[in-house]
Short mmCIF file of C-alpha atoms in Angstrom, two decimals:
data_model
loop_
_atom_site.label_atom_id
_atom_site.label_comp_id
_atom_site.label_asym_id
_atom_site.label_seq_id
_atom_site.Cartn_x
_atom_site.Cartn_y
_atom_site.Cartn_z
CA UNK A 1 -24.10 -31.41 11.70
CA UNK A 2 -20.90 -33.56 11.18
CA UNK A 3 -22.18 -36.19 8.96
CA UNK A 4 -24.09 -35.56 5.64
CA UNK A 5 -25.49 -38.09 3.22
CA UNK A 6 -24.57 -37.56 -0.44
CA UNK A 7 -26.41 -40.22 -2.58
CA UNK A 8 -25.15 -43.60 -1.03
CA UNK A 9 -22.24 -41.98 0.83
CA UNK A 10 -21.90 -40.75 4.26
CA UNK A 11 -19.37 -37.86 4.40
CA UNK A 12 -17.84 -36.51 7.60
CA UNK A 13 -17.41 -32.69 7.34
CA UNK A 14 -14.93 -32.67 10.32
CA UNK A 15 -12.67 -35.20 8.45
CA UNK A 16 -12.67 -32.84 5.45
CA UNK A 17 -11.82 -29.88 7.47
CA UNK A 18 -9.10 -31.81 9.23
CA UNK A 19 -7.38 -32.97 5.91
CA UNK A 20 -7.72 -29.24 4.51
CA UNK A 21 -6.07 -27.95 7.80
CA UNK A 22 -3.19 -30.35 7.37
CA UNK A 23 -2.88 -29.56 3.86
CA UNK A 24 -2.52 -25.75 4.55
CA UNK A 25 -0.15 -26.55 7.74
CA UNK A 26 2.32 -28.27 5.35
CA UNK A 27 1.99 -25.52 2.60
CA UNK A 28 2.62 -22.67 5.38
CA UNK A 29 5.61 -24.51 6.55
CA UNK A 30 7.21 -24.37 2.92
CA UNK A 31 6.41 -27.83 1.64
CA UNK A 32 5.66 -27.83 -2.08
CA UNK A 33 2.36 -29.05 -3.35
CA UNK A 34 3.92 -32.44 -4.48
CA UNK A 35 5.57 -32.89 -1.14
CA UNK A 36 2.35 -32.34 0.66
CA UNK A 37 0.45 -34.60 -1.66
CA UNK A 38 3.09 -37.33 -1.15
CA UNK A 39 3.01 -37.00 2.71
CA UNK A 40 -0.87 -37.07 2.84
CA UNK A 41 -1.39 -39.46 0.03
CA UNK A 42 -3.55 -37.18 -2.03
CA UNK A 43 -3.43 -36.01 -5.50
CA UNK A 44 -1.30 -32.64 -6.11
CA UNK A 45 -3.88 -31.24 -8.40
CA UNK A 46 -6.47 -31.33 -5.50
CA UNK A 47 -4.07 -29.16 -3.53
CA UNK A 48 -3.74 -26.75 -6.46
CA UNK A 49 -7.59 -26.53 -6.85
CA UNK A 50 -8.07 -26.19 -3.24
CA UNK A 51 -5.54 -23.32 -3.08
CA UNK A 52 -7.31 -21.66 -6.13
CA UNK A 53 -10.67 -21.97 -4.51
CA UNK A 54 -9.39 -20.05 -1.36
CA UNK A 55 -7.19 -17.55 -3.04
CA UNK A 56 -8.12 -14.00 -2.28
CA UNK A 57 -5.96 -12.31 -4.71
CA UNK A 58 -3.95 -13.28 -7.77
CA UNK A 59 -1.26 -11.36 -9.40
CA UNK A 60 1.86 -9.99 -7.81
CA UNK A 61 2.57 -7.79 -4.90
CA UNK A 62 2.92 -4.41 -6.43
CA UNK A 63 1.40 -2.64 -9.50
CA UNK A 64 2.64 0.84 -10.70
CA UNK A 65 0.55 3.15 -12.67
CA UNK A 66 1.76 6.67 -13.97
CA UNK A 67 1.14 9.38 -16.52
CA UNK A 68 2.13 11.55 -17.89
CA UNK A 69 5.75 10.43 -17.45
CA UNK A 70 8.65 12.00 -19.54
CA UNK A 71 11.24 9.30 -18.49
CA UNK A 72 8.84 6.41 -18.98
CA UNK A 73 11.49 3.83 -20.51
CA UNK A 74 14.04 4.75 -17.73
CA UNK A 75 11.41 4.39 -15.05
CA UNK A 76 10.14 1.10 -16.74
CA UNK A 77 13.57 -0.40 -16.69
CA UNK A 78 14.19 0.27 -13.12
CA UNK A 79 10.74 -1.09 -12.15
CA UNK A 80 11.40 -4.35 -14.02
CA UNK A 81 14.94 -4.66 -12.32
CA UNK A 82 12.85 -4.39 -9.02
CA UNK A 83 10.69 -7.13 -10.09
CA UNK A 84 7.56 -5.34 -10.56
CA UNK A 85 5.05 -7.30 -12.77
CA UNK A 86 2.38 -4.87 -13.53
CA UNK A 87 3.55 -1.51 -14.96
CA UNK A 88 1.43 0.97 -16.78
CA UNK A 89 3.17 4.11 -17.59
CA UNK A 90 2.20 6.62 -20.34
CA UNK A 91 3.54 9.79 -21.68
CA UNK A 92 1.08 12.57 -22.34
CA UNK A 93 0.95 11.76 -26.07
CA UNK A 94 0.23 7.91 -25.19
CA UNK A 95 -2.54 8.99 -22.80
CA UNK A 96 -4.13 11.12 -25.52
CA UNK A 97 -3.80 8.40 -27.97
CA UNK A 98 -5.34 5.90 -25.66
CA UNK A 99 -8.51 8.06 -25.51
CA UNK A 100 -8.58 9.66 -28.82
CA UNK A 101 -9.86 6.80 -31.05
CA UNK A 102 -12.29 5.17 -28.58
CA UNK A 103 -16.00 5.60 -28.19
CA UNK A 104 -17.31 6.10 -24.70
CA UNK A 105 -18.30 2.54 -24.08
CA UNK A 106 -14.95 1.13 -25.15
CA UNK A 107 -13.13 3.65 -23.26
CA UNK A 108 -15.19 2.71 -20.19
CA UNK A 109 -14.62 -0.99 -20.78
CA UNK A 110 -10.93 -0.47 -21.11
CA UNK A 111 -10.59 1.46 -18.02
CA UNK A 112 -12.65 -1.07 -16.07
CA UNK A 113 -10.50 -3.80 -17.34
CA UNK A 114 -7.29 -1.99 -16.17
CA UNK A 115 -8.85 -1.40 -12.93
CA UNK A 116 -9.80 -4.93 -12.46
CA UNK A 117 -6.35 -6.18 -13.26
CA UNK A 118 -4.70 -3.60 -10.76
CA UNK A 119 -7.10 -4.47 -8.02
CA UNK A 120 -5.49 -7.97 -8.15
CA UNK A 121 -2.25 -6.74 -6.77
CA UNK A 122 -1.79 -5.97 -2.82
CA UNK A 123 0.03 -2.69 -3.47
CA UNK A 124 -0.24 -0.06 -6.11
CA UNK A 125 1.83 3.01 -6.61
CA UNK A 126 0.09 5.80 -8.60
CA UNK A 127 2.08 8.37 -10.25
CA UNK A 128 0.04 11.38 -11.56
CA UNK A 129 -1.77 14.71 -10.80
CA UNK A 130 -3.17 15.25 -7.27
CA UNK A 131 -6.78 14.65 -8.71
CA UNK A 132 -6.15 11.58 -10.62
CA UNK A 133 -4.14 9.96 -8.06
CA UNK A 134 -6.86 10.56 -5.54
CA UNK A 135 -9.48 9.16 -7.98
CA UNK A 136 -7.51 5.94 -8.73
CA UNK A 137 -6.65 5.51 -5.22
CA UNK A 138 -10.45 5.53 -4.35
CA UNK A 139 -11.23 2.95 -7.05
CA UNK A 140 -8.67 0.54 -5.91
CA UNK A 141 -8.81 -2.38 -3.28
CA UNK A 142 -5.15 -2.30 -2.29
CA UNK A 143 -2.66 -0.33 -0.25
CA UNK A 144 -2.27 2.70 -2.36
CA UNK A 145 0.69 5.00 -2.49
CA UNK A 146 0.66 8.16 -4.39
CA UNK A 147 3.30 10.35 -6.03
CA UNK A 148 1.67 13.72 -7.04
CA UNK A 149 3.66 15.18 -9.84
CA UNK A 150 1.53 18.35 -10.22
CA UNK A 151 -2.10 19.74 -10.29
CA UNK A 152 -4.71 18.80 -12.97
CA UNK A 153 -4.88 19.13 -15.63
CA UNK A 154 -1.28 18.12 -16.59
CA UNK A 155 -0.57 18.85 -20.15
CA UNK A 156 3.07 18.03 -20.35
CA UNK A 157 5.25 15.04 -19.35
CA UNK A 158 6.79 15.20 -15.96
CA UNK A 159 10.14 13.78 -14.93
CA UNK A 160 9.78 11.21 -12.19
CA UNK A 161 12.76 10.52 -10.03
CA UNK A 162 13.13 6.64 -10.21
CA UNK A 163 14.85 6.53 -6.79
CA UNK A 164 11.77 7.99 -5.27
CA UNK A 165 9.60 5.12 -6.76
CA UNK A 166 12.18 2.57 -5.74
CA UNK A 167 12.10 3.87 -2.20
CA UNK A 168 8.56 3.15 -1.78
CA UNK A 169 9.03 -0.25 -3.21
CA UNK A 170 11.78 -1.20 -0.95
CA UNK A 171 9.57 0.03 1.91
CA UNK A 172 6.74 -2.21 0.88
CA UNK A 173 9.02 -5.21 0.47
CA UNK A 174 10.89 -4.78 3.74
#
């Protein structure tokens, strides 16, 4: 059914589809929302809302999670230089502090929040023990790359070679 009645209006579904397809064609060709709106004589905010409705993922391209990391600050700086937006690195002490003062419900909620945030990214690099990286990889809905830094349970911080992580990032971005 191409035509539907909404109150006093008769609406053509094919016309709506046609305009949406035109919008997407211009946007895919690199036109800005403002340029597309001007060409099609529609409101730019409509294009923004339309894209938001259809957006499958928010967030950036790559997230990095790792613990227990000995050279956390060095690795963090290198990741920032590469443009990584979501970085969650912890030393063993920070990981223990994260867990120590929380009740079960609060800890579970915090873990769900982190998981929910990371799932918005297309790719995730996980650095940790073999068991933890496997668990996290199973939870995430993204392309997961793991760097195993030992067998569970890891009790001490482990040095992670930044170039190894950057190599994965460059492969993803290639």
